[in-house]
Amino acid sequence: EIVMTQSPATLSVSPGERATLSCRASESISTNLAWHQQKPGQAPRLLIYDASTRATGIPARFSGSGSETEFTLTISSLQSEDFALYYCQEYNDWPPRTFGQGTKIEIK
Amino acid sequence: QVQLVESGGGLVKPGGSLRLSCAASGLTFSDYYMNWIRQAPGKGLEWISCISGNSGYTKYADSVEGRFTISRDNAKNSLYLQMNSLRVEDTAVYYCARGKFYSDYWGQGILVTVSS
């Protein structure tokens, strides 16, 4: 089973700054990777799929990159509503679909 | 718009059973794989089961294999999860979610608590 490792666990960022989140796969997953955002008490929301394609309605400040084993989610200028938990999820070795442990973006 | 609404959660004793439902609207339900994904309190996301649009394919995570059964009724636009032999570690919010590879729509989740 593929293991997804996200770093850092917590990222402290000021509003308006850039945030860069990392996700590493234990083996190559091509570009079969999604990113989800979760706010407290809410269901996750799909942000990115196929490593770099924004889901419907997702603002352009969210961008994804990477392939094989190394992936990045970048938020170009953090807005107040972006402080949340972010999960990467692979779907190369399907099923199961494996999630990373999450990165929390908190206000600095 | 697509809506997924879970129901059927609650408190159950270890060894007990519970059946979750997910009512779908705003989509051609039978066209889509559906999933159950759970989140233990303060923990991350765990995919636990999926079912194809025609119910011909089902798959389970090792953690629930043999205890949980996923099913669907396309005429009722509904997804189900029959959970038997429940354990304390099954305590979680259970989400139904659409999609074969990645989930683009999620329900709001329903809490299942397994405790004596």
JSON list of C-alpha atoms in Angstrom, two decimals:
[
{"chain": "A", "resi": 1, "resn": "GLU", "atom": "CA", "xyz": [0.00, 0.00, 0.00]},
{"chain": "A", "resi": 2, "resn": "ILE", "atom": "CA", "xyz": [1.22, 3.46, -0.92]},
{"chain": "A", "resi": 3, "resn": "VAL", "atom": "CA", "xyz": [2.05, 5.77, 1.98]},
{"chain": "A", "resi": 4, "resn": "MET", "atom": "CA", "xyz": [1.47, 9.51, 1.58]},
{"chain": "A", "resi": 5, "resn": "THR", "atom": "CA", "xyz": [3.56, 11.82, 3.78]},
{"chain": "A", "resi": 6, "resn": "GLN", "atom": "CA", "xyz": [2.71, 15.50, 4.10]},
{"chain": "A", "resi": 7, "resn": "SER", "atom": "CA", "xyz": [4.96, 18.24, 5.41]},
{"chain": "A", "resi": 8, "resn": "PRO", "atom": "CA", "xyz": [4.98, 20.28, 7.45]},
{"chain": "A", "resi": 9, "resn": "ALA", "atom": "CA", "xyz": [2.32, 19.16, 9.90]},
{"chain": "A", "resi": 10, "resn": "THR", "atom": "CA", "xyz": [1.57, 22.81, 10.69]},
{"chain": "A", "resi": 11, "resn": "LEU", "atom": "CA", "xyz": [2.37, 25.90, 8.65]},
{"chain": "A", "resi": 12, "resn": "SER", "atom": "CA", "xyz": [2.16, 29.36, 10.21]},
{"chain": "A", "resi": 13, "resn": "VAL", "atom": "CA", "xyz": [1.53, 32.01, 7.59]},
{"chain": "A", "resi": 14, "resn": "SER", "atom": "CA", "xyz": [0.40, 35.63, 7.61]},
{"chain": "A", "resi": 15, "resn": "PRO", "atom": "CA", "xyz": [-2.58, 36.70, 5.47]},
{"chain": "A", "resi": 16, "resn": "GLY", "atom": "CA", "xyz": [-1.40, 37.74, 2.02]},
{"chain": "A", "resi": 17, "resn": "GLU", "atom": "CA", "xyz": [1.68, 35.56, 2.16]},
{"chain": "A", "resi": 18, "resn": "ARG", "atom": "CA", "xyz": [2.42, 32.52, 0.04]},
{"chain": "A", "resi": 19, "resn": "ALA", "atom": "CA", "xyz": [1.95, 29.01, 1.43]},
{"chain": "A", "resi": 20, "resn": "THR", "atom": "CA", "xyz": [3.68, 25.92, 0.06]},
{"chain": "A", "resi": 21, "resn": "LEU", "atom": "CA", "xyz": [2.57, 22.46, 1.18]},
{"chain": "A", "resi": 22, "resn": "SER", "atom": "CA", "xyz": [4.38, 19.26, 0.30]},
{"chain": "A", "resi": 23, "resn": "CYS", "atom": "CA", "xyz": [3.18, 15.71, -0.23]},
{"chain": "A", "resi": 24, "resn": "ARG", "atom": "CA", "xyz": [5.42, 12.74, -0.89]},
{"chain": "A", "resi": 25, "resn": "ALA", "atom": "CA", "xyz": [4.35, 9.30, -2.13]},
{"chain": "A", "resi": 26, "resn": "SER", "atom": "CA", "xyz": [6.22, 6.15, -1.08]},
{"chain": "A", "resi": 27, "resn": "GLU", "atom": "CA", "xyz": [6.29, 5.06, -4.71]},
{"chain": "A", "resi": 28, "resn": "SER", "atom": "CA", "xyz": [5.55, 6.64, -8.06]},
{"chain": "A", "resi": 29, "resn": "ILE", "atom": "CA", "xyz": [1.91, 7.63, -8.58]},
{"chain": "A", "resi": 30, "resn": "SER", "atom": "CA", "xyz": [2.37, 9.51, -11.86]},
{"chain": "A", "resi": 31, "resn": "THR", "atom": "CA", "xyz": [0.03, 12.51, -11.50]},
{"chain": "A", "resi": 32, "resn": "ASN", "atom": "CA", "xyz": [-2.77, 10.58, -9.77]},
{"chain": "A", "resi": 33, "resn": "LEU", "atom": "CA", "xyz": [-3.03, 12.98, -6.86]},
{"chain": "A", "resi": 34, "resn": "ALA", "atom": "CA", "xyz": [-5.74, 15.16, -5.41]},
{"chain": "A", "resi": 35, "resn": "TRP", "atom": "CA", "xyz": [-5.74, 17.88, -2.76]},
{"chain": "A", "resi": 36, "resn": "HIS", "atom": "CA", "xyz": [-8.67, 18.49, -0.41]},
{"chain": "A", "resi": 37, "resn": "GLN", "atom": "CA", "xyz": [-9.34, 21.35, 2.00]},
{"chain": "A", "resi": 38, "resn": "GLN", "atom": "CA", "xyz": [-11.19, 20.80, 5.27]},
{"chain": "A", "resi": 39, "resn": "LYS", "atom": "CA", "xyz": [-12.40, 23.47, 7.67]},
{"chain": "A", "resi": 40, "resn": "PRO", "atom": "CA", "xyz": [-13.43, 22.66, 11.26]},
{"chain": "A", "resi": 41, "resn": "GLY", "atom": "CA", "xyz": [-16.77, 20.91, 11.43]},
{"chain": "A", "resi": 42, "resn": "GLN", "atom": "CA", "xyz": [-17.07, 20.71, 7.66]},
{"chain": "A", "resi": 43, "resn": "ALA", "atom": "CA", "xyz": [-16.67, 18.03, 5.02]},
{"chain": "A", "resi": 44, "resn": "PRO", "atom": "CA", "xyz": [-13.57, 18.07, 2.85]},
{"chain": "A", "resi": 45, "resn": "ARG", "atom": "CA", "xyz": [-13.70, 20.01, -0.41]},
{"chain": "A", "resi": 46, "resn": "LEU", "atom": "CA", "xyz": [-11.85, 18.98, -3.55]},
{"chain": "A", "resi": 47, "resn": "LEU", "atom": "CA", "xyz": [-9.31, 21.62, -4.63]},
{"chain": "A", "resi": 48, "resn": "ILE", "atom": "CA", "xyz": [-7.03, 19.93, -7.16]},
{"chain": "A", "resi": 49, "resn": "TYR", "atom": "CA", "xyz": [-7.06, 16.66, -9.09]},
{"chain": "A", "resi": 50, "resn": "ASP", "atom": "CA", "xyz": [-4.62, 15.05, -11.50]},
{"chain": "A", "resi": 51, "resn": "ALA", "atom": "CA", "xyz": [-1.92, 16.88, -9.50]},
{"chain": "A", "resi": 52, "resn": "SER", "atom": "CA", "xyz": [-2.50, 20.26, -11.14]},
{"chain": "A", "resi": 53, "resn": "THR", "atom": "CA", "xyz": [-6.11, 20.69, -12.35]},
{"chain": "A", "resi": 54, "resn": "ARG", "atom": "CA", "xyz": [-8.26, 22.98, -10.25]},
{"chain": "A", "resi": 55, "resn": "ALA", "atom": "CA", "xyz": [-11.70, 21.67, -9.40]},
{"chain": "A", "resi": 56, "resn": "THR", "atom": "CA", "xyz": [-14.79, 23.62, -10.36]},
{"chain": "A", "resi": 57, "resn": "GLY", "atom": "CA", "xyz": [-15.07, 26.93, -8.55]},
{"chain": "A", "resi": 58, "resn": "ILE", "atom": "CA", "xyz": [-11.62, 26.84, -6.97]},
{"chain": "A", "resi": 59, "resn": "PRO", "atom": "CA", "xyz": [-9.84, 30.21, -7.07]},
{"chain": "A", "resi": 60, "resn": "ALA", "atom": "CA", "xyz": [-6.75, 30.65, -9.19]},
{"chain": "A", "resi": 61, "resn": "ARG", "atom": "CA", "xyz": [-4.60, 31.35, -6.11]},
{"chain": "A", "resi": 62, "resn": "PHE", "atom": "CA", "xyz": [-4.59, 27.58, -5.53]},
{"chain": "A", "resi": 63, "resn": "SER", "atom": "CA", "xyz": [-2.16, 25.67, -7.73]},
{"chain": "A", "resi": 64, "resn": "GLY", "atom": "CA", "xyz": [-0.81, 22.16, -7.72]},
{"chain": "A", "resi": 65, "resn": "SER", "atom": "CA", "xyz": [2.34, 20.73, -9.21]},
{"chain": "A", "resi": 66, "resn": "GLY", "atom": "CA", "xyz": [4.51, 17.65, -9.21]},
{"chain": "A", "resi": 67, "resn": "SER", "atom": "CA", "xyz": [4.60, 14.10, -10.48]},
{"chain": "A", "resi": 68, "resn": "GLU", "atom": "CA", "xyz": [5.88, 10.66, -9.56]},
{"chain": "A", "resi": 69, "resn": "THR", "atom": "CA", "xyz": [6.59, 10.99, -5.84]},
{"chain": "A", "resi": 70, "resn": "GLU", "atom": "CA", "xyz": [6.86, 14.71, -5.07]},
{"chain": "A", "resi": 71, "resn": "PHE", "atom": "CA", "xyz": [3.91, 17.09, -5.09]},
{"chain": "A", "resi": 72, "resn": "THR", "atom": "CA", "xyz": [3.24, 20.65, -4.01]},
{"chain": "A", "resi": 73, "resn": "LEU", "atom": "CA", "xyz": [0.13, 22.69, -3.28]},
{"chain": "A", "resi": 74, "resn": "THR", "atom": "CA", "xyz": [0.75, 26.42, -3.44]},
{"chain": "A", "resi": 75, "resn": "ILE", "atom": "CA", "xyz": [-1.60, 29.13, -2.23]},
{"chain": "A", "resi": 76, "resn": "SER", "atom": "CA", "xyz": [-0.25, 32.32, -3.74]},
{"chain": "A", "resi": 77, "resn": "SER", "atom": "CA", "xyz": [-1.74, 34.86, -1.35]},
{"chain": "A", "resi": 78, "resn": "LEU", "atom": "CA", "xyz": [-3.49, 33.50, 1.71]},
{"chain": "A", "resi": 79, "resn": "GLN", "atom": "CA", "xyz": [-6.98, 34.75, 2.41]},
{"chain": "A", "resi": 80, "resn": "SER", "atom": "CA", "xyz": [-8.69, 34.43, 5.80]},
{"chain": "A", "resi": 81, "resn": "GLU", "atom": "CA", "xyz": [-10.89, 31.60, 4.48]},
{"chain": "A", "resi": 82, "resn": "ASP", "atom": "CA", "xyz": [-7.82, 29.55, 3.50]},
{"chain": "A", "resi": 83, "resn": "PHE", "atom": "CA", "xyz": [-6.75, 28.80, 7.07]},
{"chain": "A", "resi": 84, "resn": "ALA", "atom": "CA", "xyz": [-7.72, 25.14, 7.23]},
{"chain": "A", "resi": 85, "resn": "LEU", "atom": "CA", "xyz": [-6.48, 21.58, 6.98]},
{"chain": "A", "resi": 86, "resn": "TYR", "atom": "CA", "xyz": [-5.20, 20.28, 3.66]},
{"chain": "A", "resi": 87, "resn": "TYR", "atom": "CA", "xyz": [-4.98, 16.63, 2.66]},
{"chain": "A", "resi": 88, "resn": "CYS", "atom": "CA", "xyz": [-3.32, 15.05, -0.32]},
{"chain": "A", "resi": 89, "resn": "GLN", "atom": "CA", "xyz": [-4.76, 11.79, -1.65]},
{"chain": "A", "resi": 90, "resn": "GLU", "atom": "CA", "xyz": [-3.42, 9.32, -4.20]},
{"chain": "A", "resi": 91, "resn": "TYR", "atom": "CA", "xyz": [-5.51, 7.28, -6.59]},
{"chain": "A", "resi": 92, "resn": "ASN", "atom": "CA", "xyz": [-2.84, 5.47, -8.55]},
{"chain": "A", "resi": 93, "resn": "ASP", "atom": "CA", "xyz": [-3.01, 2.28, -6.51]},
{"chain": "A", "resi": 94, "resn": "TRP", "atom": "CA", "xyz": [-6.79, 2.10, -6.46]},
{"chain": "A", "resi": 95, "resn": "PRO", "atom": "CA", "xyz": [-8.41, 0.90, -4.37]},
{"chain": "A", "resi": 96, "resn": "PRO", "atom": "CA", "xyz": [-7.68, 1.79, -1.62]},
{"chain": "A", "resi": 97, "resn": "ARG", "atom": "CA", "xyz": [-7.32, 5.53, -1.93]},
{"chain": "A", "resi": 98, "resn": "THR", "atom": "CA", "xyz": [-4.72, 6.71, 0.53]},
{"chain": "A", "resi": 99, "resn": "PHE", "atom": "CA", "xyz": [-4.71, 10.11, 2.20]},
{"chain": "A", "resi": 100, "resn": "GLY", "atom": "CA", "xyz": [-1.81, 11.96, 3.74]},
{"chain": "A", "resi": 101, "resn": "GLN", "atom": "CA", "xyz": [-2.02, 12.87, 7.42]},
{"chain": "A", "resi": 102, "resn": "GLY", "atom": "CA", "xyz": [-2.75, 16.52, 6.64]},
{"chain": "A", "resi": 103, "resn": "THR", "atom": "CA", "xyz": [-1.14, 19.94, 6.91]},
{"chain": "A", "resi": 104, "resn": "LYS", "atom": "CA", "xyz": [-2.78, 22.63, 9.00]},
{"chain": "A", "resi": 105, "resn": "ILE", "atom": "CA", "xyz": [-2.35, 26.22, 7.89]},
{"chain": "A", "resi": 106, "resn": "GLU", "atom": "CA", "xyz": [-2.67, 28.55, 10.85]},
{"chain": "A", "resi": 107, "resn": "ILE", "atom": "CA", "xyz": [-2.53, 32.31, 11.18]},
{"chain": "A", "resi": 108, "resn": "LYS", "atom": "CA", "xyz": [0.91, 33.62, 12.10]},
{"chain": "B", "resi": 1, "resn": "GLN", "atom": "CA", "xyz": [-26.70, 21.13, -7.44]},
{"chain": "B", "resi": 2, "resn": "VAL", "atom": "CA", "xyz": [-25.32, 17.86, -6.11]},
{"chain": "B", "resi": 3, "resn": "GLN", "atom": "CA", "xyz": [-26.33, 17.08, -2.54]},
{"chain": "B", "resi": 4, "resn": "LEU", "atom": "CA", "xyz": [-25.36, 14.10, -0.43]},
{"chain": "B", "resi": 5, "resn": "VAL", "atom": "CA", "xyz": [-27.03, 13.70, 2.95]},
{"chain": "B", "resi": 6, "resn": "GLU", "atom": "CA", "xyz": [-26.01, 10.98, 5.40]},
{"chain": "B", "resi": 7, "resn": "SER", "atom": "CA", "xyz": [-28.24, 9.57, 8.11]},
{"chain": "B", "resi": 8, "resn": "GLY", "atom": "CA", "xyz": [-28.42, 6.65, 10.50]},
{"chain": "B", "resi": 9, "resn": "GLY", "atom": "CA", "xyz": [-25.52, 7.42, 12.81]},
{"chain": "B", "resi": 10, "resn": "GLY", "atom": "CA", "xyz": [-25.57, 7.32, 16.58]},
{"chain": "B", "resi": 11, "resn": "LEU", "atom": "CA", "xyz": [-24.32, 5.53, 19.66]},
{"chain": "B", "resi": 12, "resn": "VAL", "atom": "CA", "xyz": [-23.90, 1.77, 19.56]},
{"chain": "B", "resi": 13, "resn": "LYS", "atom": "CA", "xyz": [-22.23, -0.74, 21.87]},
{"chain": "B", "resi": 14, "resn": "PRO", "atom": "CA", "xyz": [-19.17, -2.72, 20.82]},
{"chain": "B", "resi": 15, "resn": "GLY", "atom": "CA", "xyz": [-20.25, -5.73, 18.82]},
{"chain": "B", "resi": 16, "resn": "GLY", "atom": "CA", "xyz": [-23.41, -4.00, 17.68]},
{"chain": "B", "resi": 17, "resn": "SER", "atom": "CA", "xyz": [-24.66, -3.04, 14.23]},
{"chain": "B", "resi": 18, "resn": "LEU", "atom": "CA", "xyz": [-25.69, 0.12, 12.47]},
{"chain": "B", "resi": 19, "resn": "ARG", "atom": "CA", "xyz": [-26.81, 0.99, 8.96]},
{"chain": "B", "resi": 20, "resn": "LEU", "atom": "CA", "xyz": [-25.85, 4.29, 7.41]},
{"chain": "B", "resi": 21, "resn": "SER", "atom": "CA", "xyz": [-27.70, 5.82, 4.48]},
{"chain": "B", "resi": 22, "resn": "CYS", "atom": "CA", "xyz": [-26.74, 8.53, 2.03]},
{"chain": "B", "resi": 23, "resn": "ALA", "atom": "CA", "xyz": [-29.44, 10.25, 0.00]},
{"chain": "B", "resi": 24, "resn": "ALA", "atom": "CA", "xyz": [-28.22, 11.75, -3.25]},
{"chain": "B", "resi": 25, "resn": "SER", "atom": "CA", "xyz": [-29.81, 14.45, -5.39]},
{"chain": "B", "resi": 26, "resn": "GLY", "atom": "CA", "xyz": [-28.82, 16.67, -8.28]},
{"chain": "B", "resi": 27, "resn": "LEU", "atom": "CA", "xyz": [-26.96, 13.96, -10.16]},
{"chain": "B", "resi": 28, "resn": "THR", "atom": "CA", "xyz": [-27.60, 10.87, -12.27]},
{"chain": "B", "resi": 29, "resn": "PHE", "atom": "CA", "xyz": [-26.81, 8.63, -9.35]},
{"chain": "B", "resi": 30, "resn": "SER", "atom": "CA", "xyz": [-26.33, 5.41, -11.28]},
{"chain": "B", "resi": 31, "resn": "ASP", "atom": "CA", "xyz": [-23.54, 6.99, -13.36]},
{"chain": "B", "resi": 32, "resn": "TYR", "atom": "CA", "xyz": [-21.17, 7.29, -10.44]},
{"chain": "B", "resi": 33, "resn": "TYR", "atom": "CA", "xyz": [-18.97, 5.24, -8.19]},
{"chain": "B", "resi": 34, "resn": "MET", "atom": "CA", "xyz": [-19.74, 6.10, -4.58]},
{"chain": "B", "resi": 35, "resn": "ASN", "atom": "CA", "xyz": [-17.56, 5.84, -1.50]},
{"chain": "B", "resi": 36, "resn": "TRP", "atom": "CA", "xyz": [-17.65, 5.82, 2.26]},
{"chain": "B", "resi": 37, "resn": "ILE", "atom": "CA", "xyz": [-14.78, 7.68, 3.90]},
{"chain": "B", "resi": 38, "resn": "ARG", "atom": "CA", "xyz": [-14.42, 8.14, 7.63]},
{"chain": "B", "resi": 39, "resn": "GLN", "atom": "CA", "xyz": [-12.58, 10.41, 10.03]},
{"chain": "B", "resi": 40, "resn": "ALA", "atom": "CA", "xyz": [-11.92, 9.42, 13.63]},
{"chain": "B", "resi": 41, "resn": "PRO", "atom": "CA", "xyz": [-12.07, 12.30, 16.15]},
{"chain": "B", "resi": 42, "resn": "GLY", "atom": "CA", "xyz": [-9.07, 14.57, 15.65]},
{"chain": "B", "resi": 43, "resn": "LYS", "atom": "CA", "xyz": [-7.61, 12.26, 13.01]},
{"chain": "B", "resi": 44, "resn": "GLY", "atom": "CA", "xyz": [-7.19, 12.17, 9.25]},
{"chain": "B", "resi": 45, "resn": "LEU", "atom": "CA", "xyz": [-9.30, 10.74, 6.47]},
{"chain": "B", "resi": 46, "resn": "GLU", "atom": "CA", "xyz": [-9.62, 7.00, 5.85]},
{"chain": "B", "resi": 47, "resn": "TRP", "atom": "CA", "xyz": [-11.24, 5.57, 2.73]},
{"chain": "B", "resi": 48, "resn": "ILE", "atom": "CA", "xyz": [-13.19, 2.47, 3.70]},
{"chain": "B", "resi": 49, "resn": "SER", "atom": "CA", "xyz": [-15.34, 1.32, 0.78]},
{"chain": "B", "resi": 50, "resn": "CYS", "atom": "CA", "xyz": [-16.52, 1.96, -2.76]},
{"chain": "B", "resi": 51, "resn": "ILE", "atom": "CA", "xyz": [-19.20, 0.65, -5.09]},
{"chain": "B", "resi": 52, "resn": "SER", "atom": "CA", "xyz": [-19.62, 0.99, -8.83]},
{"chain": "B", "resi": 53, "resn": "GLY", "atom": "CA", "xyz": [-22.65, 2.56, -10.43]},
{"chain": "B", "resi": 54, "resn": "ASN", "atom": "CA", "xyz": [-24.30, -0.78, -11.22]},
{"chain": "B", "resi": 55, "resn": "SER", "atom": "CA", "xyz": [-23.19, -2.41, -7.94]},
{"chain": "B", "resi": 56, "resn": "GLY", "atom": "CA", "xyz": [-21.07, -4.86, -9.90]},
{"chain": "B", "resi": 57, "resn": "TYR", "atom": "CA", "xyz": [-17.87, -3.88, -8.13]},
{"chain": "B", "resi": 58, "resn": "THR", "atom": "CA", "xyz": [-17.30, -3.33, -4.45]},
{"chain": "B", "resi": 59, "resn": "LYS", "atom": "CA", "xyz": [-14.11, -2.97, -2.45]},
{"chain": "B", "resi": 60, "resn": "TYR", "atom": "CA", "xyz": [-13.23, -2.52, 1.19]},
{"chain": "B", "resi": 61, "resn": "ALA", "atom": "CA", "xyz": [-10.33, -1.35, 3.28]},
{"chain": "B", "resi": 62, "resn": "ASP", "atom": "CA", "xyz": [-8.68, -4.12, 5.28]},
{"chain": "B", "resi": 63, "resn": "SER", "atom": "CA", "xyz": [-9.86, -2.45, 8.50]},
{"chain": "B", "resi": 64, "resn": "VAL", "atom": "CA", "xyz": [-13.54, -3.14, 7.70]},
{"chain": "B", "resi": 65, "resn": "GLU", "atom": "CA", "xyz": [-13.40, -6.12, 5.32]},
{"chain": "B", "resi": 66, "resn": "GLY", "atom": "CA", "xyz": [-15.81, -8.83, 6.43]},
{"chain": "B", "resi": 67, "resn": "ARG", "atom": "CA", "xyz": [-17.65, -6.54, 8.88]},
{"chain": "B", "resi": 68, "resn": "PHE", "atom": "CA", "xyz": [-19.03, -3.75, 6.67]},
{"chain": "B", "resi": 69, "resn": "THR", "atom": "CA", "xyz": [-21.13, -4.07, 3.52]},
{"chain": "B", "resi": 70, "resn": "ILE", "atom": "CA", "xyz": [-21.68, -1.31, 1.00]},
{"chain": "B", "resi": 71, "resn": "SER", "atom": "CA", "xyz": [-24.75, -1.28, -1.22]},
{"chain": "B", "resi": 72, "resn": "ARG", "atom": "CA", "xyz": [-26.88, 1.09, -3.24]},
{"chain": "B", "resi": 73, "resn": "ASP", "atom": "CA", "xyz": [-30.39, 1.45, -4.59]},
{"chain": "B", "resi": 74, "resn": "ASN", "atom": "CA", "xyz": [-30.28, 3.49, -7.78]},
{"chain": "B", "resi": 75, "resn": "ALA", "atom": "CA", "xyz": [-34.07, 3.69, -7.95]},
{"chain": "B", "resi": 76, "resn": "LYS", "atom": "CA", "xyz": [-33.99, 5.50, -4.60]},
{"chain": "B", "resi": 77, "resn": "ASN", "atom": "CA", "xyz": [-30.77, 7.44, -5.30]},
{"chain": "B", "resi": 78, "resn": "SER", "atom": "CA", "xyz": [-29.38, 6.02, -2.09]},
{"chain": "B", "resi": 79, "resn": "LEU", "atom": "CA", "xyz": [-26.12, 4.58, -0.82]},
{"chain": "B", "resi": 80, "resn": "TYR", "atom": "CA", "xyz": [-25.85, 2.38, 2.26]},
{"chain": "B", "resi": 81, "resn": "LEU", "atom": "CA", "xyz": [-23.26, 1.05, 4.66]},
{"chain": "B", "resi": 82, "resn": "GLN", "atom": "CA", "xyz": [-24.20, -1.90, 6.85]},
{"chain": "B", "resi": 83, "resn": "MET", "atom": "CA", "xyz": [-21.79, -2.00, 9.77]},
{"chain": "B", "resi": 84, "resn": "ASN", "atom": "CA", "xyz": [-21.62, -5.14, 11.89]},
{"chain": "B", "resi": 85, "resn": "SER", "atom": "CA", "xyz": [-19.35, -6.25, 14.73]},
{"chain": "B", "resi": 86, "resn": "LEU", "atom": "CA", "xyz": [-18.58, -2.65, 15.51]},
{"chain": "B", "resi": 87, "resn": "ARG", "atom": "CA", "xyz": [-15.47, -1.80, 17.48]},
{"chain": "B", "resi": 88, "resn": "VAL", "atom": "CA", "xyz": [-14.49, 1.20, 19.57]},
{"chain": "B", "resi": 89, "resn": "GLU", "atom": "CA", "xyz": [-11.99, 2.12, 16.85]},
{"chain": "B", "resi": 90, "resn": "ASP", "atom": "CA", "xyz": [-14.83, 2.46, 14.32]},
{"chain": "B", "resi": 91, "resn": "THR", "atom": "CA", "xyz": [-15.88, 5.64, 16.12]},
{"chain": "B", "resi": 92, "resn": "ALA", "atom": "CA", "xyz": [-15.73, 8.36, 13.48]},
{"chain": "B", "resi": 93, "resn": "VAL", "atom": "CA", "xyz": [-17.59, 10.77, 11.27]},
{"chain": "B", "resi": 94, "resn": "TYR", "atom": "CA", "xyz": [-18.63, 8.84, 8.18]},
{"chain": "B", "resi": 95, "resn": "TYR", "atom": "CA", "xyz": [-18.85, 10.66, 4.86]},
{"chain": "B", "resi": 96, "resn": "CYS", "atom": "CA", "xyz": [-20.38, 9.49, 1.63]},
{"chain": "B", "resi": 97, "resn": "ALA", "atom": "CA", "xyz": [-18.55, 10.89, -1.37]},
{"chain": "B", "resi": 98, "resn": "ARG", "atom": "CA", "xyz": [-18.92, 10.72, -5.13]},
{"chain": "B", "resi": 99, "resn": "GLY", "atom": "CA", "xyz": [-16.21, 9.64, -7.52]},
{"chain": "B", "resi": 100, "resn": "LYS", "atom": "CA", "xyz": [-14.18, 6.68, -8.65]},
{"chain": "B", "resi": 101, "resn": "PHE", "atom": "CA", "xyz": [-10.68, 8.06, -8.11]},
{"chain": "B", "resi": 102, "resn": "TYR", "atom": "CA", "xyz": [-11.08, 11.35, -6.28]},
{"chain": "B", "resi": 103, "resn": "SER", "atom": "CA", "xyz": [-14.24, 12.70, -4.62]},
{"chain": "B", "resi": 104, "resn": "ASP", "atom": "CA", "xyz": [-15.64, 15.92, -5.98]},
{"chain": "B", "resi": 105, "resn": "TYR", "atom": "CA", "xyz": [-18.72, 15.94, -3.78]},
{"chain": "B", "resi": 106, "resn": "TRP", "atom": "CA", "xyz": [-18.98, 14.97, -0.13]},
{"chain": "B", "resi": 107, "resn": "GLY", "atom": "CA", "xyz": [-21.85, 14.74, 2.29]},
{"chain": "B", "resi": 108, "resn": "GLN", "atom": "CA", "xyz": [-21.75, 16.68, 5.56]},
{"chain": "B", "resi": 109, "resn": "GLY", "atom": "CA", "xyz": [-20.92, 13.52, 7.48]},
{"chain": "B", "resi": 110, "resn": "ILE", "atom": "CA", "xyz": [-22.63, 11.54, 10.24]},
{"chain": "B", "resi": 111, "resn": "LEU", "atom": "CA", "xyz": [-21.16, 10.61, 13.60]},
{"chain": "B", "resi": 112, "resn": "VAL", "atom": "CA", "xyz": [-20.95, 7.00, 14.69]},
{"chain": "B", "resi": 113, "resn": "THR", "atom": "CA", "xyz": [-19.88, 6.41, 18.28]},
{"chain": "B", "resi": 114, "resn": "VAL", "atom": "CA", "xyz": [-19.04, 2.91, 19.46]},
{"chain": "B", "resi": 115, "resn": "SER", "atom": "CA", "xyz": [-18.88, 2.80, 23.23]},
{"chain": "B", "resi": 116, "resn": "SER", "atom": "CA", "xyz": [-20.11, 0.71, 26.14]}
]
